[in-house]
Amino acid sequence: GAGVSQSPSNKVTEKGKDVELRCDPISGHTALYWYRQSLGQGLEFLIYFQGNSAPDKSGLPSDRFSAERTGGSVSTLTIQRTQQEDSAVYLCASSLFSSERGGLNTGELFFGEGSRLTVL
Amino acid sequence: AQSVTQPDIHITVSEGASLELRCNYSYGATPYLFWYVQSPGQGLQLLLKYFSGDTLVQGIKGFEAEFKRSQSSFNLRKPSVHWSDAAEYFCAVGQMKTSYDKVIFGPGTSLSVIP
């Protein structure tokens, strides 16, 4: 697509429910990132995908959080048994992997509009 | 591990005044550095980036930033601020390896502009 697409844009759920957040990156971008932005906070790194593999899962806050990416494209971030502290905007970004950039447009992340999650 | 600090949580400047937003990073090798802006209700947009070469880089909207290796800094500047520059500004450092890339963001600086 033309840009990074995230869905849903808004999600209100009850504590204890599971939620799935979807990210559709820019076509051809092999690198995909998930960040979390809490109210008044910066961007907290959650996980990074290179293709379908996740070489860095160090930012996932707990084992309730998981993410997968299939076909080197769409990614899903799943939060199980949601808690109120999970309320935040979840941002997805994609980019070209460094070895594919050919020295041009190196490293720029293209962000989606985010999915705002509210846990009641 | 790489990290980014932005010492100023919030800055207020008058329209037409100059602006400098501070950014310090911690990284073992030469970093790739970025500044992003997030306007109210908008997504994040890249302002400028540094990878190598000239340490003074120009970006969009009249912004520039200077990489100072000795100070581990990458401060953002603008000579004359416009009311539309009110936004959240994020500094980021990239860790570009052959096996994977990783970009870490600072906590952000919120800019208010007084007419």
PDB file of C-alpha atoms in Angstrom:
ATOM      1  CA  GLY A   1       0.000   0.000   0.000  1.00  0.00           C
ATOM      2  CA  ALA A   2       0.915   3.660  -0.101  1.00  0.00           C
ATOM      3  CA  GLY A   3       1.590   3.889   3.611  1.00  0.00           C
ATOM      4  CA  VAL A   4       1.644   1.855   6.806  1.00  0.00           C
ATOM      5  CA  SER A   5      -1.863   0.838   7.748  1.00  0.00           C
ATOM      6  CA  GLN A   6      -2.914  -0.103  11.259  1.00  0.00           C
ATOM      7  CA  SER A   7      -6.189  -1.489  12.529  1.00  0.00           C
ATOM      8  CA  PRO A   8      -8.222  -0.967  14.524  1.00  0.00           C
ATOM      9  CA  SER A   9      -7.585   2.725  15.001  1.00  0.00           C
ATOM     10  CA  ASN A  10      -9.386   2.577  18.341  1.00  0.00           C
ATOM     11  CA  LYS A  11     -10.080  -0.388  20.590  1.00  0.00           C
ATOM     12  CA  VAL A  12     -11.867  -0.355  23.918  1.00  0.00           C
ATOM     13  CA  THR A  13     -11.800  -3.611  25.815  1.00  0.00           C
ATOM     14  CA  GLU A  14     -12.461  -4.959  29.253  1.00  0.00           C
ATOM     15  CA  LYS A  15      -9.723  -6.002  31.589  1.00  0.00           C
ATOM     16  CA  GLY A  16      -8.817  -9.637  31.060  1.00  0.00           C
ATOM     17  CA  LYS A  17      -9.821  -9.798  27.415  1.00  0.00           C
ATOM     18  CA  ASP A  18      -7.404 -10.564  24.588  1.00  0.00           C
ATOM     19  CA  VAL A  19      -6.798  -8.058  21.791  1.00  0.00           C
ATOM     20  CA  GLU A  20      -5.150  -8.236  18.396  1.00  0.00           C
ATOM     21  CA  LEU A  21      -3.643  -5.248  16.658  1.00  0.00           C
ATOM     22  CA  ARG A  22      -2.787  -5.423  12.987  1.00  0.00           C
ATOM     23  CA  CYS A  23      -0.101  -3.697  10.949  1.00  0.00           C
ATOM     24  CA  ASP A  24       0.159  -3.703   7.178  1.00  0.00           C
ATOM     25  CA  PRO A  25       3.558  -2.254   6.212  1.00  0.00           C
ATOM     26  CA  ILE A  26       4.592  -0.494   3.053  1.00  0.00           C
ATOM     27  CA  SER A  27       4.961  -2.986   0.250  1.00  0.00           C
ATOM     28  CA  GLY A  28       8.550  -4.175  -0.054  1.00  0.00           C
ATOM     29  CA  HIS A  29       9.632  -3.061   3.397  1.00  0.00           C
ATOM     30  CA  THR A  30      11.235  -6.010   5.103  1.00  0.00           C
ATOM     31  CA  ALA A  31      11.821  -4.380   8.495  1.00  0.00           C
ATOM     32  CA  LEU A  32       8.845  -3.872  10.799  1.00  0.00           C
ATOM     33  CA  TYR A  33       8.721  -2.356  14.262  1.00  0.00           C
ATOM     34  CA  TRP A  34       6.180  -2.143  17.051  1.00  0.00           C
ATOM     35  CA  TYR A  35       6.364   0.664  19.598  1.00  0.00           C
ATOM     36  CA  ARG A  36       4.112   1.668  22.466  1.00  0.00           C
ATOM     37  CA  GLN A  37       3.368   5.265  23.351  1.00  0.00           C
ATOM     38  CA  SER A  38       1.683   5.857  26.676  1.00  0.00           C
ATOM     39  CA  LEU A  39       0.102   9.186  27.543  1.00  0.00           C
ATOM     40  CA  GLY A  40       2.829  11.800  27.820  1.00  0.00           C
ATOM     41  CA  GLN A  41       5.534   9.218  27.269  1.00  0.00           C
ATOM     42  CA  GLY A  42       8.026   8.557  24.533  1.00  0.00           C
ATOM     43  CA  LEU A  43       8.081   5.624  22.178  1.00  0.00           C
ATOM     44  CA  GLU A  44       8.808   2.382  23.951  1.00  0.00           C
ATOM     45  CA  PHE A  45      10.401  -0.237  21.682  1.00  0.00           C
ATOM     46  CA  LEU A  46       8.499  -3.525  21.769  1.00  0.00           C
ATOM     47  CA  ILE A  47       9.707  -5.773  18.974  1.00  0.00           C
ATOM     48  CA  TYR A  48      11.437  -5.736  15.627  1.00  0.00           C
ATOM     49  CA  PHE A  49      10.930  -8.051  12.654  1.00  0.00           C
ATOM     50  CA  GLN A  50      13.304  -8.732   9.810  1.00  0.00           C
ATOM     51  CA  GLY A  51      11.221 -10.610   7.324  1.00  0.00           C
ATOM     52  CA  ASN A  52       9.206 -13.107   9.342  1.00  0.00           C
ATOM     53  CA  SER A  53      11.743 -13.493  12.113  1.00  0.00           C
ATOM     54  CA  ALA A  54      12.056 -11.373  15.214  1.00  0.00           C
ATOM     55  CA  PRO A  55      15.729 -10.996  16.129  1.00  0.00           C
ATOM     56  CA  ASP A  56      14.868  -8.631  18.935  1.00  0.00           C
ATOM     57  CA  LYS A  57      11.950  -9.238  21.272  1.00  0.00           C
ATOM     58  CA  SER A  58      13.626  -7.527  24.191  1.00  0.00           C
ATOM     59  CA  GLY A  59      11.025  -4.825  24.541  1.00  0.00           C
ATOM     60  CA  LEU A  60       7.965  -6.976  25.060  1.00  0.00           C
ATOM     61  CA  PRO A  61       6.741  -6.018  28.573  1.00  0.00           C
ATOM     62  CA  SER A  62       5.571  -9.464  29.628  1.00  0.00           C
ATOM     63  CA  ASP A  63       4.673 -12.904  28.330  1.00  0.00           C
ATOM     64  CA  ARG A  64       1.138 -11.623  27.755  1.00  0.00           C
ATOM     65  CA  PHE A  65       2.514  -9.817  24.721  1.00  0.00           C
ATOM     66  CA  SER A  66       3.355 -11.638  21.517  1.00  0.00           C
ATOM     67  CA  ALA A  67       3.719 -10.744  17.877  1.00  0.00           C
ATOM     68  CA  GLU A  68       4.016 -12.538  14.618  1.00  0.00           C
ATOM     69  CA  ARG A  69       4.565 -11.666  11.023  1.00  0.00           C
ATOM     70  CA  THR A  70       3.561 -13.809   8.101  1.00  0.00           C
ATOM     71  CA  GLY A  71       4.608 -13.708   4.490  1.00  0.00           C
ATOM     72  CA  GLY A  72       7.081 -10.981   5.298  1.00  0.00           C
ATOM     73  CA  SER A  73       4.219  -8.525   5.315  1.00  0.00           C
ATOM     74  CA  VAL A  74       1.337  -8.187   7.759  1.00  0.00           C
ATOM     75  CA  SER A  75       2.120  -8.306  11.462  1.00  0.00           C
ATOM     76  CA  THR A  76      -0.178  -8.924  14.415  1.00  0.00           C
ATOM     77  CA  LEU A  77       0.524  -7.820  17.966  1.00  0.00           C
ATOM     78  CA  THR A  78      -1.486  -9.824  20.491  1.00  0.00           C
ATOM     79  CA  ILE A  79      -2.051  -8.846  24.092  1.00  0.00           C
ATOM     80  CA  GLN A  80      -3.570 -11.533  26.253  1.00  0.00           C
ATOM     81  CA  ARG A  81      -5.477 -10.921  29.463  1.00  0.00           C
ATOM     82  CA  THR A  82      -5.255  -7.165  29.046  1.00  0.00           C
ATOM     83  CA  GLN A  83      -4.562  -4.969  32.045  1.00  0.00           C
ATOM     84  CA  GLN A  84      -5.308  -1.293  32.530  1.00  0.00           C
ATOM     85  CA  GLU A  85      -1.613  -0.456  32.260  1.00  0.00           C
ATOM     86  CA  ASP A  86      -1.699  -1.791  28.692  1.00  0.00           C
ATOM     87  CA  SER A  87      -3.732   1.254  27.681  1.00  0.00           C
ATOM     88  CA  ALA A  88      -1.633   3.169  25.167  1.00  0.00           C
ATOM     89  CA  VAL A  89      -1.201   3.935  21.500  1.00  0.00           C
ATOM     90  CA  TYR A  90       0.523   1.092  19.695  1.00  0.00           C
ATOM     91  CA  LEU A  91       2.540   2.295  16.738  1.00  0.00           C
ATOM     92  CA  CYS A  92       3.828   0.248  13.862  1.00  0.00           C
ATOM     93  CA  ALA A  93       6.593   1.340  11.517  1.00  0.00           C
ATOM     94  CA  SER A  94       8.310  -0.202   8.537  1.00  0.00           C
ATOM     95  CA  SER A  95      11.533   0.428   6.680  1.00  0.00           C
ATOM     96  CA  LEU A  96      13.934  -1.045   4.220  1.00  0.00           C
ATOM     97  CA  PHE A  97      16.560  -3.291   5.774  1.00  0.00           C
ATOM     98  CA  SER A  98      20.003  -1.716   5.695  1.00  0.00           C
ATOM     99  CA  SER A  99      21.567  -4.159   3.248  1.00  0.00           C
ATOM    100  CA  GLU A 100      18.737  -3.522   0.804  1.00  0.00           C
ATOM    101  CA  ARG A 101      18.903   0.218   0.838  1.00  0.00           C
ATOM    102  CA  GLY A 102      21.806   0.634  -1.519  1.00  0.00           C
ATOM    103  CA  GLY A 103      22.918   3.650   0.431  1.00  0.00           C
ATOM    104  CA  LEU A 104      19.733   5.544  -0.218  1.00  0.00           C
ATOM    105  CA  ASN A 105      16.935   6.318   2.183  1.00  0.00           C
ATOM    106  CA  THR A 106      18.839   4.558   4.921  1.00  0.00           C
ATOM    107  CA  GLY A 107      16.928   3.881   8.051  1.00  0.00           C
ATOM    108  CA  GLU A 108      13.890   6.087   7.789  1.00  0.00           C
ATOM    109  CA  LEU A 109      10.955   4.580   9.603  1.00  0.00           C
ATOM    110  CA  PHE A 110       7.514   5.094   8.138  1.00  0.00           C
ATOM    111  CA  PHE A 111       4.872   5.096  10.831  1.00  0.00           C
ATOM    112  CA  GLY A 112       1.238   4.195  10.813  1.00  0.00           C
ATOM    113  CA  GLU A 113      -1.385   6.282  12.571  1.00  0.00           C
ATOM    114  CA  GLY A 114      -1.425   3.916  15.509  1.00  0.00           C
ATOM    115  CA  SER A 115      -3.973   1.822  17.351  1.00  0.00           C
ATOM    116  CA  ARG A 116      -5.295   3.423  20.519  1.00  0.00           C
ATOM    117  CA  LEU A 117      -6.056   0.759  23.105  1.00  0.00           C
ATOM    118  CA  THR A 118      -8.162   1.519  26.148  1.00  0.00           C
ATOM    119  CA  VAL A 119      -8.558  -1.156  28.793  1.00  0.00           C
ATOM    120  CA  LEU A 120     -11.432  -0.533  31.170  1.00  0.00           C
TER     121      LEU A 120
ATOM    122  CA  ALA B   1      23.039  -1.016  24.797  1.00  0.00           C
ATOM    123  CA  GLN B   2      22.038   2.074  22.935  1.00  0.00           C
ATOM    124  CA  SER B   3      19.998   4.773  24.634  1.00  0.00           C
ATOM    125  CA  VAL B   4      18.778   8.275  23.962  1.00  0.00           C
ATOM    126  CA  THR B   5      18.147  11.100  26.388  1.00  0.00           C
ATOM    127  CA  GLN B   6      16.335  14.354  25.785  1.00  0.00           C
ATOM    128  CA  PRO B   7      16.953  16.494  28.858  1.00  0.00           C
ATOM    129  CA  ASP B   8      14.118  18.925  28.238  1.00  0.00           C
ATOM    130  CA  ILE B   9      10.649  17.510  28.761  1.00  0.00           C
ATOM    131  CA  HIS B  10       8.914  20.710  27.722  1.00  0.00           C
ATOM    132  CA  ILE B  11      10.090  23.944  26.097  1.00  0.00           C
ATOM    133  CA  THR B  12       8.169  27.133  25.429  1.00  0.00           C
ATOM    134  CA  VAL B  13       9.427  29.704  22.942  1.00  0.00           C
ATOM    135  CA  SER B  14       7.993  32.822  21.368  1.00  0.00           C
ATOM    136  CA  GLU B  15       7.158  32.813  17.707  1.00  0.00           C
ATOM    137  CA  GLY B  16      10.134  34.096  15.730  1.00  0.00           C
ATOM    138  CA  ALA B  17      12.641  33.119  18.398  1.00  0.00           C
ATOM    139  CA  SER B  18      15.384  30.583  17.819  1.00  0.00           C
ATOM    140  CA  LEU B  19      15.097  27.022  19.048  1.00  0.00           C
ATOM    141  CA  GLU B  20      17.482  24.322  20.169  1.00  0.00           C
ATOM    142  CA  LEU B  21      16.324  20.909  21.348  1.00  0.00           C
ATOM    143  CA  ARG B  22      18.926  18.754  23.007  1.00  0.00           C
ATOM    144  CA  CYS B  23      19.623  15.104  22.377  1.00  0.00           C
ATOM    145  CA  ASN B  24      22.329  12.888  23.814  1.00  0.00           C
ATOM    146  CA  TYR B  25      22.916   9.281  22.922  1.00  0.00           C
ATOM    147  CA  SER B  26      24.848   6.336  24.205  1.00  0.00           C
ATOM    148  CA  TYR B  27      26.142   3.878  21.652  1.00  0.00           C
ATOM    149  CA  GLY B  28      29.403   2.010  21.225  1.00  0.00           C
ATOM    150  CA  ALA B  29      29.926   2.722  17.569  1.00  0.00           C
ATOM    151  CA  THR B  30      29.051   5.521  15.205  1.00  0.00           C
ATOM    152  CA  PRO B  31      25.303   5.810  15.418  1.00  0.00           C
ATOM    153  CA  TYR B  32      22.719   6.643  12.869  1.00  0.00           C
ATOM    154  CA  LEU B  33      20.727   9.560  14.273  1.00  0.00           C
ATOM    155  CA  PHE B  34      17.270  10.878  13.536  1.00  0.00           C
ATOM    156  CA  TRP B  35      14.816  13.553  14.581  1.00  0.00           C
ATOM    157  CA  TYR B  36      11.100  12.896  14.209  1.00  0.00           C
ATOM    158  CA  VAL B  37       8.193  15.235  14.855  1.00  0.00           C
ATOM    159  CA  GLN B  38       4.711  14.309  16.022  1.00  0.00           C
ATOM    160  CA  SER B  39       2.153  17.049  15.587  1.00  0.00           C
ATOM    161  CA  PRO B  40      -1.100  16.900  17.581  1.00  0.00           C
ATOM    162  CA  GLY B  41      -3.283  14.155  16.175  1.00  0.00           C
ATOM    163  CA  GLN B  42      -0.710  13.309  13.530  1.00  0.00           C
ATOM    164  CA  GLY B  43       1.657  10.455  12.922  1.00  0.00           C
ATOM    165  CA  LEU B  44       5.414  10.690  13.282  1.00  0.00           C
ATOM    166  CA  GLN B  45       7.310  12.356  10.480  1.00  0.00           C
ATOM    167  CA  LEU B  46      11.038  12.316   9.807  1.00  0.00           C
ATOM    168  CA  LEU B  47      12.635  15.763  10.081  1.00  0.00           C
ATOM    169  CA  LEU B  48      16.215  14.826   9.301  1.00  0.00           C
ATOM    170  CA  LYS B  49      18.817  12.095   9.678  1.00  0.00           C
ATOM    171  CA  TYR B  50      22.559  11.656   9.994  1.00  0.00           C
ATOM    172  CA  PHE B  51      24.522   8.650   8.781  1.00  0.00           C
ATOM    173  CA  SER B  52      27.941   9.927   7.790  1.00  0.00           C
ATOM    174  CA  GLY B  53      29.756  12.816   6.201  1.00  0.00           C
ATOM    175  CA  ASP B  54      28.928  16.414   6.984  1.00  0.00           C
ATOM    176  CA  THR B  55      28.037  16.666  10.649  1.00  0.00           C
ATOM    177  CA  LEU B  56      25.569  19.488  10.022  1.00  0.00           C
ATOM    178  CA  VAL B  57      22.468  18.127   8.369  1.00  0.00           C
ATOM    179  CA  GLN B  58      19.532  19.997   6.949  1.00  0.00           C
ATOM    180  CA  GLY B  59      16.001  18.786   7.201  1.00  0.00           C
ATOM    181  CA  ILE B  60      12.494  19.755   6.305  1.00  0.00           C
ATOM    182  CA  LYS B  61      10.622  22.789   7.623  1.00  0.00           C
ATOM    183  CA  GLY B  62      13.839  24.767   8.112  1.00  0.00           C
ATOM    184  CA  PHE B  63      15.298  22.495  10.787  1.00  0.00           C
ATOM    185  CA  GLU B  64      18.925  21.487  11.067  1.00  0.00           C
ATOM    186  CA  ALA B  65      20.930  19.331  13.460  1.00  0.00           C
ATOM    187  CA  GLU B  66      24.593  18.952  14.274  1.00  0.00           C
ATOM    188  CA  PHE B  67      26.292  15.705  15.182  1.00  0.00           C
ATOM    189  CA  LYS B  68      29.038  16.177  17.764  1.00  0.00           C
ATOM    190  CA  ARG B  69      30.825  12.928  18.409  1.00  0.00           C
ATOM    191  CA  SER B  70      32.898  14.296  21.278  1.00  0.00           C
ATOM    192  CA  GLN B  71      29.738  15.293  23.137  1.00  0.00           C
ATOM    193  CA  SER B  72      27.587  12.360  21.981  1.00  0.00           C
ATOM    194  CA  SER B  73      25.009  14.902  20.968  1.00  0.00           C
ATOM    195  CA  PHE B  74      22.691  15.562  18.052  1.00  0.00           C
ATOM    196  CA  ASN B  75      20.898  18.799  18.863  1.00  0.00           C
ATOM    197  CA  LEU B  76      18.072  20.122  16.698  1.00  0.00           C
ATOM    198  CA  ARG B  77      17.941  23.800  15.809  1.00  0.00           C
ATOM    199  CA  LYS B  78      15.736  26.244  14.001  1.00  0.00           C
ATOM    200  CA  PRO B  79      16.591  29.947  13.623  1.00  0.00           C
ATOM    201  CA  SER B  80      13.014  31.220  13.717  1.00  0.00           C
ATOM    202  CA  VAL B  81      10.138  29.227  15.140  1.00  0.00           C
ATOM    203  CA  HIS B  82       6.642  29.321  13.647  1.00  0.00           C
ATOM    204  CA  TRP B  83       3.435  28.659  15.562  1.00  0.00           C
ATOM    205  CA  SER B  84       2.935  25.531  13.470  1.00  0.00           C
ATOM    206  CA  ASP B  85       6.130  24.057  14.924  1.00  0.00           C
ATOM    207  CA  ALA B  86       4.329  23.327  18.201  1.00  0.00           C
ATOM    208  CA  ALA B  87       4.595  19.549  18.487  1.00  0.00           C
ATOM    209  CA  GLU B  88       6.397  16.681  20.172  1.00  0.00           C
ATOM    210  CA  TYR B  89       9.956  16.091  18.973  1.00  0.00           C
ATOM    211  CA  PHE B  90      11.720  12.779  19.263  1.00  0.00           C
ATOM    212  CA  CYS B  91      15.390  12.037  18.826  1.00  0.00           C
ATOM    213  CA  ALA B  92      16.265   8.489  17.805  1.00  0.00           C
ATOM    214  CA  VAL B  93      19.406   6.414  17.411  1.00  0.00           C
ATOM    215  CA  GLY B  94      19.797   3.594  14.966  1.00  0.00           C
ATOM    216  CA  GLN B  95      21.858   0.508  15.508  1.00  0.00           C
ATOM    217  CA  MET B  96      22.470  -0.710  12.007  1.00  0.00           C
ATOM    218  CA  LYS B  97      24.071  -4.124  11.974  1.00  0.00           C
ATOM    219  CA  THR B  98      24.387  -6.620   9.197  1.00  0.00           C
ATOM    220  CA  SER B  99      22.019  -8.956  10.971  1.00  0.00           C
ATOM    221  CA  TYR B 100      19.352  -6.566  12.099  1.00  0.00           C
ATOM    222  CA  ASP B 101      18.452  -2.945  12.567  1.00  0.00           C
ATOM    223  CA  LYS B 102      17.085  -1.407  15.708  1.00  0.00           C
ATOM    224  CA  VAL B 103      15.925   2.156  16.322  1.00  0.00           C
ATOM    225  CA  ILE B 104      15.500   3.504  19.844  1.00  0.00           C
ATOM    226  CA  PHE B 105      13.663   6.716  20.608  1.00  0.00           C
ATOM    227  CA  GLY B 106      14.206   9.272  23.315  1.00  0.00           C
ATOM    228  CA  PRO B 107      11.400  10.352  25.658  1.00  0.00           C
ATOM    229  CA  GLY B 108      10.552  13.377  23.542  1.00  0.00           C
ATOM    230  CA  THR B 109      10.462  17.136  24.044  1.00  0.00           C
ATOM    231  CA  SER B 110       7.168  18.944  23.881  1.00  0.00           C
ATOM    232  CA  LEU B 111       7.413  22.344  22.191  1.00  0.00           C
ATOM    233  CA  SER B 112       4.913  25.121  22.816  1.00  0.00           C
ATOM    234  CA  VAL B 113       5.014  28.318  20.768  1.00  0.00           C
ATOM    235  CA  ILE B 114       3.718  31.610  22.150  1.00  0.00           C
ATOM    236  CA  PRO B 115       2.239  33.943  19.522  1.00  0.00           C
TER     237      PRO B 115
END
